[in-house]
XYZ file of C-alpha atoms in Angstrom:
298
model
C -15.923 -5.105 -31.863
C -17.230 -5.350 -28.253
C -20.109 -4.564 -29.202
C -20.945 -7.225 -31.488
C -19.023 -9.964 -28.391
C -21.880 -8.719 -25.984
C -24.617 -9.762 -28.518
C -22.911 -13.106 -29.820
C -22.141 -14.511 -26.770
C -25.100 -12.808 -24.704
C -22.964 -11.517 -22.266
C -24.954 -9.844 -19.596
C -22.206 -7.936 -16.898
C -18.905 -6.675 -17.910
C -16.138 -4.652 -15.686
C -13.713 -2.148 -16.216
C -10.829 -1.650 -13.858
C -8.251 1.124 -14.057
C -6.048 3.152 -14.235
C -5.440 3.437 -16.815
C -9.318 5.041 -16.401
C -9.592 5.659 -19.968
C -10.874 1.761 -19.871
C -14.273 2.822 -18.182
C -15.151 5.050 -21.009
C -15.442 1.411 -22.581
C -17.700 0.409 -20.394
C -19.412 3.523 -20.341
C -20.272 3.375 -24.116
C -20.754 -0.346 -24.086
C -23.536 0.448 -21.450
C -25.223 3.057 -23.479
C -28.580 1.698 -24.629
C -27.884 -1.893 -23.971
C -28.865 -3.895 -20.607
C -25.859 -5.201 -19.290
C -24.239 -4.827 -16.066
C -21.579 -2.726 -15.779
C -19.017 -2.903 -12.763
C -17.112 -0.146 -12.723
C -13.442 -0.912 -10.444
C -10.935 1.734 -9.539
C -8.252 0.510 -8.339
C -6.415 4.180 -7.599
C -8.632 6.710 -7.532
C -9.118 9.483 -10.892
C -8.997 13.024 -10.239
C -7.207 12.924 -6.888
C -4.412 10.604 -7.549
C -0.807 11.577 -6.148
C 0.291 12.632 -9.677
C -2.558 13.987 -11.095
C -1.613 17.594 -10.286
C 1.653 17.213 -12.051
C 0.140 16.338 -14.706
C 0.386 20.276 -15.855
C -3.345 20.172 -17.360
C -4.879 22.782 -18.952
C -8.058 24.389 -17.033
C -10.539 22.798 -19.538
C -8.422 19.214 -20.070
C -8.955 19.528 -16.259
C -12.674 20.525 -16.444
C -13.085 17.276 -18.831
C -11.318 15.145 -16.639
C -14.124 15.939 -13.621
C -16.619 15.460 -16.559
C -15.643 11.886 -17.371
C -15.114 11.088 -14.242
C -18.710 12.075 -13.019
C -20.176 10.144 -16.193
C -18.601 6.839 -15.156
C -20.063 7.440 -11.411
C -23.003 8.319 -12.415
C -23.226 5.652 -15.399
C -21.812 2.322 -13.594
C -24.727 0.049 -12.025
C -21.598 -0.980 -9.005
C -18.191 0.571 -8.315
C -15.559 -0.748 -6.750
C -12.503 1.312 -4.720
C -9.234 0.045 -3.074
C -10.139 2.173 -0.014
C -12.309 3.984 2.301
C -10.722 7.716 1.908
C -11.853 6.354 -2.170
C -15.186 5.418 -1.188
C -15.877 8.853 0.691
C -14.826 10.706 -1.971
C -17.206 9.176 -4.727
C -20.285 8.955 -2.517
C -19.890 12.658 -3.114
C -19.809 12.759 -6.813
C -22.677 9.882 -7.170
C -25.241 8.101 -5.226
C -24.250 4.346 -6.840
C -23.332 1.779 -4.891
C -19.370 1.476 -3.697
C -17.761 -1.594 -2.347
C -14.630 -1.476 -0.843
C -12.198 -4.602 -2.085
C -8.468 -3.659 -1.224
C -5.623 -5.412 -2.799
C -4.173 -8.846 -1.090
C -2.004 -11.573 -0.616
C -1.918 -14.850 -2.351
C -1.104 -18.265 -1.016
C -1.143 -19.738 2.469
C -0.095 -18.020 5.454
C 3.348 -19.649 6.104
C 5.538 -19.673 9.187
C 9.103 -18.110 9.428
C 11.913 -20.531 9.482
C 15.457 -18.718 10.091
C 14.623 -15.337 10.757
C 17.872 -13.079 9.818
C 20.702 -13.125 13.097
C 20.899 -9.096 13.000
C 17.641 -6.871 13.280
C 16.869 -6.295 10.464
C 14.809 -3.760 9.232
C 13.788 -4.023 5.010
C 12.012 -2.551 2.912
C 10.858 -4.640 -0.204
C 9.970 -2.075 -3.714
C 10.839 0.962 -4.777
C 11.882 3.885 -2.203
C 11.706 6.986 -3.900
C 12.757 10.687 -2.506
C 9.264 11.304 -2.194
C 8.673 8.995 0.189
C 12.209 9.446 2.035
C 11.608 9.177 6.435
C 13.870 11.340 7.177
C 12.827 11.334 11.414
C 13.046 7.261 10.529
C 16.421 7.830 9.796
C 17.464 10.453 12.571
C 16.046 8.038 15.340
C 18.048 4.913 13.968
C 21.407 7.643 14.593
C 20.366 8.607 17.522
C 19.518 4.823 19.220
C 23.259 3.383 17.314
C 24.573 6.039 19.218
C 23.031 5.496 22.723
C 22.897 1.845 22.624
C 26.309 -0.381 21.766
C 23.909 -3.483 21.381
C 21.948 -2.127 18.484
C 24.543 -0.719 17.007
C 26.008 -3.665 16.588
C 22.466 -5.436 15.664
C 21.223 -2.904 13.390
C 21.141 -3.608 9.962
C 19.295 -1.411 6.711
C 18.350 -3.787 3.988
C 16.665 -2.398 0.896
C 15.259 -5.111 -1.715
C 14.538 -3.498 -4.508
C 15.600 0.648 -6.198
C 16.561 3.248 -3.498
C 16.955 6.912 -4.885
C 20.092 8.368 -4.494
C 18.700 11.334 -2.246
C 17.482 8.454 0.199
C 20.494 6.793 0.364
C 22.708 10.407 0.903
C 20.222 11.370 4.019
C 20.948 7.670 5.683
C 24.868 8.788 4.512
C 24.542 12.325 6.268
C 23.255 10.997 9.779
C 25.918 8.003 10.123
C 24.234 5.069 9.147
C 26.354 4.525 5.476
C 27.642 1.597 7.426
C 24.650 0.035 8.271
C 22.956 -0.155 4.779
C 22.089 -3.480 2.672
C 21.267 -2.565 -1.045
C 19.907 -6.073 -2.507
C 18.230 -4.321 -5.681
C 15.960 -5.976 -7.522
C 14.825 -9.693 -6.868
C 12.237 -12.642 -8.300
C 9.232 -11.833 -6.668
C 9.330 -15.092 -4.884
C 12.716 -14.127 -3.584
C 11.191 -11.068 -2.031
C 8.283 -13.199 -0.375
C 11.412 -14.819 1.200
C 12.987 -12.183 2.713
C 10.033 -10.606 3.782
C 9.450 -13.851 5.971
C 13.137 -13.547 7.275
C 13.239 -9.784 7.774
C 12.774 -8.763 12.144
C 10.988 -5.285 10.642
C 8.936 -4.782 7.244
C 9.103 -0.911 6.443
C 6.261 1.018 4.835
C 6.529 4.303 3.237
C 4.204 6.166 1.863
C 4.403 10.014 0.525
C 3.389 12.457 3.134
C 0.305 14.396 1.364
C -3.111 14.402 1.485
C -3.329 13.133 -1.839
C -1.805 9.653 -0.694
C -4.321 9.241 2.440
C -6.110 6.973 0.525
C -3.576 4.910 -1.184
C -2.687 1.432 0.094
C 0.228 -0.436 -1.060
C -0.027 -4.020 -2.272
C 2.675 -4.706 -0.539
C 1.333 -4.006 2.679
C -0.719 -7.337 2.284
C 2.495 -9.352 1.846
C 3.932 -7.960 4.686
C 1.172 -8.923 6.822
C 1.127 -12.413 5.440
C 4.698 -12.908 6.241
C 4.163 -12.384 9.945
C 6.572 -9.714 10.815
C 6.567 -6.641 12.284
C 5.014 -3.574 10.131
C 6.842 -0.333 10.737
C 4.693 2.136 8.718
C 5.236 5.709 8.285
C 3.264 7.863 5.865
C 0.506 10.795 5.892
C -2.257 11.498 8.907
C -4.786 9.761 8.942
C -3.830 7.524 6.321
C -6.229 4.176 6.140
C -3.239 1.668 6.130
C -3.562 2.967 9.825
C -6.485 1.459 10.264
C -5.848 -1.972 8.649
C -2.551 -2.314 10.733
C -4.447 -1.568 13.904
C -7.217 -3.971 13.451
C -4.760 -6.683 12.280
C -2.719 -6.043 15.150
C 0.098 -5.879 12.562
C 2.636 -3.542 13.214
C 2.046 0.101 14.206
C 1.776 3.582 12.053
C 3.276 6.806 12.305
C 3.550 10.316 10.553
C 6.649 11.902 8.935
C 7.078 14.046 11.952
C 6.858 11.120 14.586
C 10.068 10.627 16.571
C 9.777 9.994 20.805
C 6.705 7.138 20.149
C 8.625 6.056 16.729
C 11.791 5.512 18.742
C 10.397 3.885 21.817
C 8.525 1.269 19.495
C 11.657 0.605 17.845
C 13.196 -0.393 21.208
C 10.606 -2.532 22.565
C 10.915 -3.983 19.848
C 14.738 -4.505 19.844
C 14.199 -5.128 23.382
C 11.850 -8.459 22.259
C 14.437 -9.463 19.417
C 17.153 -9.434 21.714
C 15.420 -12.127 23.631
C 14.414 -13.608 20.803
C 10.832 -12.869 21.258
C 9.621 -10.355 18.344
C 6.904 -11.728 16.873
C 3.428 -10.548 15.985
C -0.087 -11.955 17.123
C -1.793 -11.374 14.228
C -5.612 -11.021 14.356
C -7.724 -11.841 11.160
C -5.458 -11.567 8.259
C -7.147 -13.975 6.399
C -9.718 -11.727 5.590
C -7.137 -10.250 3.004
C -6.264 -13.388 1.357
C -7.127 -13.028 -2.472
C -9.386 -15.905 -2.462
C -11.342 -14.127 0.353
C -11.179 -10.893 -1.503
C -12.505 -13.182 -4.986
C -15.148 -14.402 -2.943
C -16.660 -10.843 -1.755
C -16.194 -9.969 -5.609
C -18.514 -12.783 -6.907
C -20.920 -11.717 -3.812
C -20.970 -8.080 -4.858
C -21.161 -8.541 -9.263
């Protein structure tokens, strides 16, 4: 069928984007014997993605795997990736070029009107065990019980599904009476209280398999203009983004003195009613930017 589109309408470039990466293998067949251009965008990696190893392959449905995976590299005239950690790991399966074009935010950058009275701290999504920061939650005990003020400030709001397991660990180290459980919202609801929220949490799975994965979300909370409290694998490349944005600040799962003493400073700032961030270049990772270095690169 597509193959008699690319002749009728003399269609010259055509793009994939997965997962689900069984879509390349279109493009890959497409591109067999006929001249078009074939973009090739990933936009979580194949082979190496979180669950791929749970996947409970056989040796050679895992051997084919690599195989298809090598033929789209090899195949594609461009690829895109989400991600640097992505980008490395291709350049050494193929010598095509790689672009890196994360995810984004759409819209304007807007202001926050009404920020929320307590200090808040939210995470907007899904939290599941896997991604559970359990030193997040052991400093947030420990500073409720050395400091009256943010006790009395502190609050936990979740927008979105929290596992059960999460929710027991906050339980187990006193803080049941601090949690907010909002569940699930409009996404333009969520923009909302991302805008109104003192502290935007991140979590991301600690393994090495997640270094290179970088929430959409992440975007949004930079374009709301709060402060990003990330926690997730070393040397993850959300790291890097939040640095140069001057967004927030990133720590592992095993972080707690530097974790808790940003926390403060922060509380510190809120309590004078002075926590805000001075963002540097976010624009950069509005969608229409991101559209525009798309056109550039196809």
């Amino acid at each position: 069928f597509l193959k008699d589109v690319l002749a009728k309408e003399g269609i010259k470039t055509i793009i994939t984007t997965g997962p689900p990466h069984s879509v390349h293998l279109i493009g890959y067949y497409l591109k067999q014997g006929r001249p078009v251009h074939w973009v090739a965008d990933f936009r979580d990696p194949w082979t190496t993605i979180g669950y791929h190893k749970k996947l409970k392959l056989t040796k050679s449905a895992e051997k084919k795997h690599k195989l298809l995976e090598a033929k789209v590299l090899h195949t594609a005239d461009k690829i895109i990736v989400t991600s640097s950690t992505t980008k490395k790991e291709f350049e050494n399966i193929t010598s095509q070029p790689i672009k890196v074009i994360t995810n984004g935010f759409d819209g304007e950058l807007l202001t926050n009107d009404g920020l929320d009275s307590k200090f808040t701290i939210s995470h907007i999504g899904s939290l599941l065990s896997g991604r559970n920061p359990v030193k997040l939650w052991s400093v947030l005990a420990q500073m409720v019980d050395e400091f009256p003020a943010f006790k009395e400030a502190l609050r936990l709001q979740f927008i979105g599904v929290v596992s059960d397991e999460i929710l027991s660990t906050i339980k187990e180290v006193g803080l049941q009476d601090f949690i907010e459980v909002i569940g699930y919202v409009s996404h333009q609801e969520a923009l909302v209280y991302q805008r109104k929220s003192q502290v935007l949490l991140l979590v991301e799975i600690d393994s090495q398999e997640t270094i290179g994965i970088i929430p959409g979300k992440l975007f949004e909370y930079m374009a709301a203009k709060r402060p990003i409290l990330g926690i997730g694998p070393k040397n993850w490349d959300v790291e890097s983004i939040v640095e140069e944005t001057k967004t927030g600040y990133i720590f592992k799962h095993s972080d707690d003195i530097e974790l808790k003493n940003v926390i403060l400073r922060w509380f510190e700032n809120y309590q004078k009613g002075q926590l805000n961030i001075i963002a540097d270049n976010i624009e950069q990772f509005s969608r229409r930017e991101l559209t525009r270095k798309l056109a550039e690169y196809i």
